[in-house]
XYZ file of C-alpha atoms in Angstrom:
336
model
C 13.513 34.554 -0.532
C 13.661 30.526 0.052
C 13.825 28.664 -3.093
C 10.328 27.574 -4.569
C 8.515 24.391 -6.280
C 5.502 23.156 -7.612
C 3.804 20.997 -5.510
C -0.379 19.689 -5.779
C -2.277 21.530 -3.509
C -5.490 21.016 -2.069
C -8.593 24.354 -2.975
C -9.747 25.165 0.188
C -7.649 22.597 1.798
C -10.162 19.619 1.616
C -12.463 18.939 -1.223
C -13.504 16.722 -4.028
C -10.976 15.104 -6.989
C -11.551 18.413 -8.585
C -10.326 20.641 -5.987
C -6.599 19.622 -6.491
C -4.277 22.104 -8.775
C -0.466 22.511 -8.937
C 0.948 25.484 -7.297
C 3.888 27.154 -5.810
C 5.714 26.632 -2.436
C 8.779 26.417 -0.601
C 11.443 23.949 -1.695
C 11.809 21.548 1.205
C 15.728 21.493 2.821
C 16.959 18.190 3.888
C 18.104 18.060 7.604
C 20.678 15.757 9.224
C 20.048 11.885 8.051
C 18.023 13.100 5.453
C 18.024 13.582 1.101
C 16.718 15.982 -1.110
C 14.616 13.743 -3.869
C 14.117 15.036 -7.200
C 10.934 13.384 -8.415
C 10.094 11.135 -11.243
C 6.859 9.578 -10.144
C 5.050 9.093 -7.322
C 2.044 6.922 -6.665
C -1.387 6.852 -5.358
C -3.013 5.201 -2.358
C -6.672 5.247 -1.254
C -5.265 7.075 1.826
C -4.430 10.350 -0.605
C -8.346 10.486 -1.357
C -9.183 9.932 2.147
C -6.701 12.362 3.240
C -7.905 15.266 0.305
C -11.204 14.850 2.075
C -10.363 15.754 5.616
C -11.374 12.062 6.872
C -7.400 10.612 7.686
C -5.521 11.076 10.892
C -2.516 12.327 9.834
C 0.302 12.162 11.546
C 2.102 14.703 13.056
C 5.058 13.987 10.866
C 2.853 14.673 7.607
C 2.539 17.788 6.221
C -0.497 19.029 3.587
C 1.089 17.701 0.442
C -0.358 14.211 -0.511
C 1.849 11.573 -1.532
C 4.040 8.574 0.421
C 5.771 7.108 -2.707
C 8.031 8.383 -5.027
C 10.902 7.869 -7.370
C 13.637 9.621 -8.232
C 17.290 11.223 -8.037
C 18.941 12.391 -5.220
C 19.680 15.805 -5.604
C 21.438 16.969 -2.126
C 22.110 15.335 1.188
C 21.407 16.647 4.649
C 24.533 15.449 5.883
C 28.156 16.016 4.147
C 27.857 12.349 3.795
C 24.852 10.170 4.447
C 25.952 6.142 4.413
C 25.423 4.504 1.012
C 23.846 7.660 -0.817
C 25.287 10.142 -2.907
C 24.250 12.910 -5.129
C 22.986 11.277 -8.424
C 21.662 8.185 -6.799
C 18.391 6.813 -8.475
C 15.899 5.666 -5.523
C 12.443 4.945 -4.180
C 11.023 5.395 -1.274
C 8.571 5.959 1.626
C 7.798 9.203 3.125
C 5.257 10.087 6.104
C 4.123 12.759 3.270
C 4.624 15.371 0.253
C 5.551 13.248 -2.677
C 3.289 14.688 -5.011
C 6.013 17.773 -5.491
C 8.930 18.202 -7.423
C 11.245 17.248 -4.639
C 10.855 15.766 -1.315
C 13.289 15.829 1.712
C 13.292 12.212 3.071
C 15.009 10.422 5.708
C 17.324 8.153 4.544
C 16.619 4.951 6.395
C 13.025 4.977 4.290
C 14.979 5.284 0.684
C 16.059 2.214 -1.608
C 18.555 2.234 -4.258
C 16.329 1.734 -7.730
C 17.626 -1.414 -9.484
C 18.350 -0.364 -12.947
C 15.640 -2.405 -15.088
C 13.146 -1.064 -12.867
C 11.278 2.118 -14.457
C 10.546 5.065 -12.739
C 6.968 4.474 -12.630
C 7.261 0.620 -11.538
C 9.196 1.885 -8.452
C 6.898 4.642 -7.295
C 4.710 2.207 -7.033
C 6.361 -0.539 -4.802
C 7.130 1.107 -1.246
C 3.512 1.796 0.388
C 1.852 -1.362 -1.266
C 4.792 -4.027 -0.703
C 5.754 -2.465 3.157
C 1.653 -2.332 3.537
C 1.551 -5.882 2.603
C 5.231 -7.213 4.530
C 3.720 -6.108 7.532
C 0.375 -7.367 7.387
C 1.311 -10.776 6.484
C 4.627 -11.360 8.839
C 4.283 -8.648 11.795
C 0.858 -8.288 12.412
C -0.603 -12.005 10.902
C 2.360 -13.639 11.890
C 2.420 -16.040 8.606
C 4.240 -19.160 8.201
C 4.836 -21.816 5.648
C 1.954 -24.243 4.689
C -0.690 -21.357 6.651
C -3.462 -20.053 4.556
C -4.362 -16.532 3.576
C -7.352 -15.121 2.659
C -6.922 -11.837 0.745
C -9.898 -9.255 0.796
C -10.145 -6.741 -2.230
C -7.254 -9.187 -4.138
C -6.769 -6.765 -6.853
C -6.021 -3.590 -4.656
C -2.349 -2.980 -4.734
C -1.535 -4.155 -1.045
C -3.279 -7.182 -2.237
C -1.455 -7.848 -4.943
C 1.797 -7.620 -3.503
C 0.342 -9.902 -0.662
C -0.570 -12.986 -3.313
C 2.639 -12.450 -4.893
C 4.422 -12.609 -1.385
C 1.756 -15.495 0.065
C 2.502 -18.029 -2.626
C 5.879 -17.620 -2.901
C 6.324 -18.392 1.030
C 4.715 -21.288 0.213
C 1.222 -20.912 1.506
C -1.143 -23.629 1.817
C -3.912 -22.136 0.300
C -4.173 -18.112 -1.043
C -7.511 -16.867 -1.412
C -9.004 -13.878 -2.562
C -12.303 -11.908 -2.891
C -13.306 -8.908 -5.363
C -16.158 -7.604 -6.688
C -15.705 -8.110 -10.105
C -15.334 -11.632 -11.958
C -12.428 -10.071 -13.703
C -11.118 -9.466 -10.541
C -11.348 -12.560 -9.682
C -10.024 -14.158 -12.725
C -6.577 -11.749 -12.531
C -5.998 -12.630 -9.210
C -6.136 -16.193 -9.879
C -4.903 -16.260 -13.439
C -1.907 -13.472 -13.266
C -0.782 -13.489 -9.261
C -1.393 -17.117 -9.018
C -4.300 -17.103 -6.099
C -5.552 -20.547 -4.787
C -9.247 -19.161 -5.965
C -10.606 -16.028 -6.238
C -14.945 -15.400 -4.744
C -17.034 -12.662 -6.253
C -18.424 -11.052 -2.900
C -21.284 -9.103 -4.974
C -22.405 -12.572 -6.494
C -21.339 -15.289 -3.796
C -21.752 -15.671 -0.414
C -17.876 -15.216 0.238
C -17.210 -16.452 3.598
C -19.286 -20.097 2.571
C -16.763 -20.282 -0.256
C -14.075 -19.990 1.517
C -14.734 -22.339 4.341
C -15.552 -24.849 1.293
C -12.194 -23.981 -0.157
C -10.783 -24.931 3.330
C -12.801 -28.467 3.998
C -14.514 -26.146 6.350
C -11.321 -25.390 8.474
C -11.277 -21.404 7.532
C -7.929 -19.427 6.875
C -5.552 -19.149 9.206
C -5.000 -15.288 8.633
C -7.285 -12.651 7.151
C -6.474 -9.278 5.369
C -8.854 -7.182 4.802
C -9.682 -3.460 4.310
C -13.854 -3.135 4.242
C -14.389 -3.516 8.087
C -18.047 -3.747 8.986
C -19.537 -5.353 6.238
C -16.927 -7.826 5.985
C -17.096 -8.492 9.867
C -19.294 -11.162 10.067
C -18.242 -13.120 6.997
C -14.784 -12.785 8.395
C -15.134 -14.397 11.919
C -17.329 -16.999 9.768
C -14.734 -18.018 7.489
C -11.244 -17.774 9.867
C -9.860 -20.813 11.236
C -9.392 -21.557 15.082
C -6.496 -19.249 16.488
C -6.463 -17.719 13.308
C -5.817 -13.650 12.570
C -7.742 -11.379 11.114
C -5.592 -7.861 10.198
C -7.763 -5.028 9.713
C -6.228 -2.152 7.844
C -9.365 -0.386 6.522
C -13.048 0.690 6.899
C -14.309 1.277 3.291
C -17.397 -0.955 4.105
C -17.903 1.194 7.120
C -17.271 1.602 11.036
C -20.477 0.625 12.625
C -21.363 -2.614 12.857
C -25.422 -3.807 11.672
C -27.422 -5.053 14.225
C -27.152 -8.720 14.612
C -23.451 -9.918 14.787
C -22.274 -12.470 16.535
C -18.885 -12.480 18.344
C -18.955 -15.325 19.980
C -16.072 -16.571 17.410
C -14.000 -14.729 18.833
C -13.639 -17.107 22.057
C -15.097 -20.359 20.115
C -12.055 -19.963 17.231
C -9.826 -18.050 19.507
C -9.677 -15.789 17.083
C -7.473 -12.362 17.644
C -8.493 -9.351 15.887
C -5.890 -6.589 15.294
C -6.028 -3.005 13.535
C -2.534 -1.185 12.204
C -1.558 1.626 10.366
C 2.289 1.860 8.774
C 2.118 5.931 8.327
C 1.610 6.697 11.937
C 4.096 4.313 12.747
C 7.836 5.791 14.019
C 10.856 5.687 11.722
C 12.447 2.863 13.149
C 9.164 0.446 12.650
C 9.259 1.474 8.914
C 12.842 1.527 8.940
C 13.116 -2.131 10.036
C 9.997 -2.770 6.989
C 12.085 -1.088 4.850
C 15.029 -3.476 5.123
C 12.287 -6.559 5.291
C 11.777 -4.805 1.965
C 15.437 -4.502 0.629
C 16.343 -8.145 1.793
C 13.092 -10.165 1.050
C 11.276 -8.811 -1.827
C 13.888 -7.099 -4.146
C 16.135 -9.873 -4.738
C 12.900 -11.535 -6.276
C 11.902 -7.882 -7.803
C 15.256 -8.722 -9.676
C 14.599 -12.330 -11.078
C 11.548 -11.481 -12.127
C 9.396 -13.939 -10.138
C 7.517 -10.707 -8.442
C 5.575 -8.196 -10.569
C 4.630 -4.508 -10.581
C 1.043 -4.058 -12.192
C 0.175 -0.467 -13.227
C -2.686 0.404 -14.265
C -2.051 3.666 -15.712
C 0.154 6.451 -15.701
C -0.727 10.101 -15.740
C 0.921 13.349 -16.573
C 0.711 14.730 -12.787
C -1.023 17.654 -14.311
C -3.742 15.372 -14.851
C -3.670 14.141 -10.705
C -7.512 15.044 -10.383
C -8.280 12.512 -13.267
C -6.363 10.132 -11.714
C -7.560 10.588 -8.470
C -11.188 9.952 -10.109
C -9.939 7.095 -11.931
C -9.062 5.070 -8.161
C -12.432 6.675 -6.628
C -14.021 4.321 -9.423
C -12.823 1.083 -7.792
C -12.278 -0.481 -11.496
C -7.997 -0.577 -11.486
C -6.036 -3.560 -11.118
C -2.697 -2.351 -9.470
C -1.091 1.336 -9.285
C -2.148 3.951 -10.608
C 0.931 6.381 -10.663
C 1.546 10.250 -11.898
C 4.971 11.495 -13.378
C 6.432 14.938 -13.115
C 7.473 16.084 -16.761
């Protein structure tokens, strides 16, 4: 009989905050280039309520545990000897899928040695969020210094890692837009945002070309898609980016938009993903990771919010607790 674990499983496979419980399955073996994970804590992303619902792609890497981020202690290697781990080793990580269990195999090449001042918790909730954000602003946006950013839902996790990252690479102006004045004033107030607009209150995309002298942003992250579509060829800058990493405002676009930015502003409009991406895309974001962010993780001039933390028997409260869009930062579970 293979050794066993508890793990958060899905009733019925997809269904509602309520349908996940903890349950019993096989203990994951680590192959060749790969560790065995005991975990601490792992953390949630709006992509674990998507995929409890049946409505994310997942890829074919990704088994039907939730969960991309952990922490933790390495408890066995795949390998006699994998380069620069060894049994003991505190880490984080990023994993295609199946953190919320009490171990996780993982390759290697996605794990990061967990500086010591660094709590379990504050870890688990740095490798989806700050990769997320790495490649949004430098792949995909292609930011330099003195360029401008404009930050959709700025107190989402990704976004706050992005500020962080944006003003510190001296950005000319970063920008942000929530739905909720105190939204607006943490952005601004604690991560140091250029201004933050109130999209439920303001008309967003005026605001921002008025923070700009009417020149726009030269890059554009944002996660709502169609309802922000407009407003964001509106407010972009000429040959500026717009990264699209979500749909929460919907797919289908209302009757009545104009594209004709797009060859006016020379605008370029590109989608991504990082979990469908191959190991050695997220491996090279991992080291991006290691060499540009930690060092400042270390001085303390970049900063983990979390929310809350939750026993992970409590996972369908804290599940709830992101499906009501009023966080600021990570919401994380640890495994007692």
């Amino acid at each position: 009989m293979p050794e066993t674990m508890r793990a958060v499983d899905i009733q019925g496979k997809t269904g509602p905050a309520t349908s996940l419980h903890i349950t019993d399955i096989p203990k994951p073996v680590p192959a060749a280039a790969q560790v065995l994970v005991k975990v601490k804590c792992f953390g949630l992303n709006r992509m674990d309520l998507l995929q409890r619902e049946g409505l994310y792609p997942l890829p074919p890497q990704a088994g039907p545990i939730l969960g991309v981020e952990f922490s933790g202690t390495i408890e066995s290697l795949g390998s006699p000897q994998e380069e620069g781990f060894k049994i003991g080793d505190q880490v984080f990580g990023l994993a295609y899928g199946g953190a919320y269990a009490e171990y996780i195999a993982v390759y290697t090449k996605m794990v990061v040695h967990k500086p010591s001042h660094f709590s379990w918790e504050e870890a688990a909730g740095i490798p989806e969020t700050w990769i997320t954000a790495l490649q949004a602003i430098y792949v995909i946006g292609e930011f330099t210094p003195g360029k401008s950013i404009l930050w959709h839902a700025g107190a989402s996790s990704v976004s706050i890692a992005g500020i962080q990252l944006s003003a510190a690479d001296s950005a000319s102006k970063v920008l942000a837009t929530a739905r909720q004045d105190s939204k607006c004033a943490f952005v601004v107030d604690e991560l140091g945002a250029t201004a933050a607009f109130n999209t439920t209150s303001s008309n967003w995309s005026e605001e921002v070309l008025k923070a700009t002298d009417g020149k726009g942003v030269d890059i554009i992250v944002d996660y709502l898609g169609a309802s922000y579509f407009q407003g964001n060829l509106d407010a972009v800058a000429k040959d500026g980016r717009i990264v699209h990493l979500g749909c929460m405002g919907g797919t289908k676009l209302p009757e009545g938009v104009d594209i004709s930015g797009f060859i006016k502003k020379r605008i370029r409009f590109e989608g991504s993903s990082l979990r469908s991406r191959d190991m050695e895309y997220q491996g090279k974001l991992r080291d991006q990771l290691v060499q540009h962010a930690l060092p400042k993780f270390e001085k303390g001039e970049y900063k983990i919010f979390v929310e809350k933390v939750f026993p992970w028997e409590q996972v369908a409260e804290a599940h709830q607790l992101m499906e009501s869009n009023k966080v600021k930062g990570k919401i994380i579970c640890r495994i007692s």
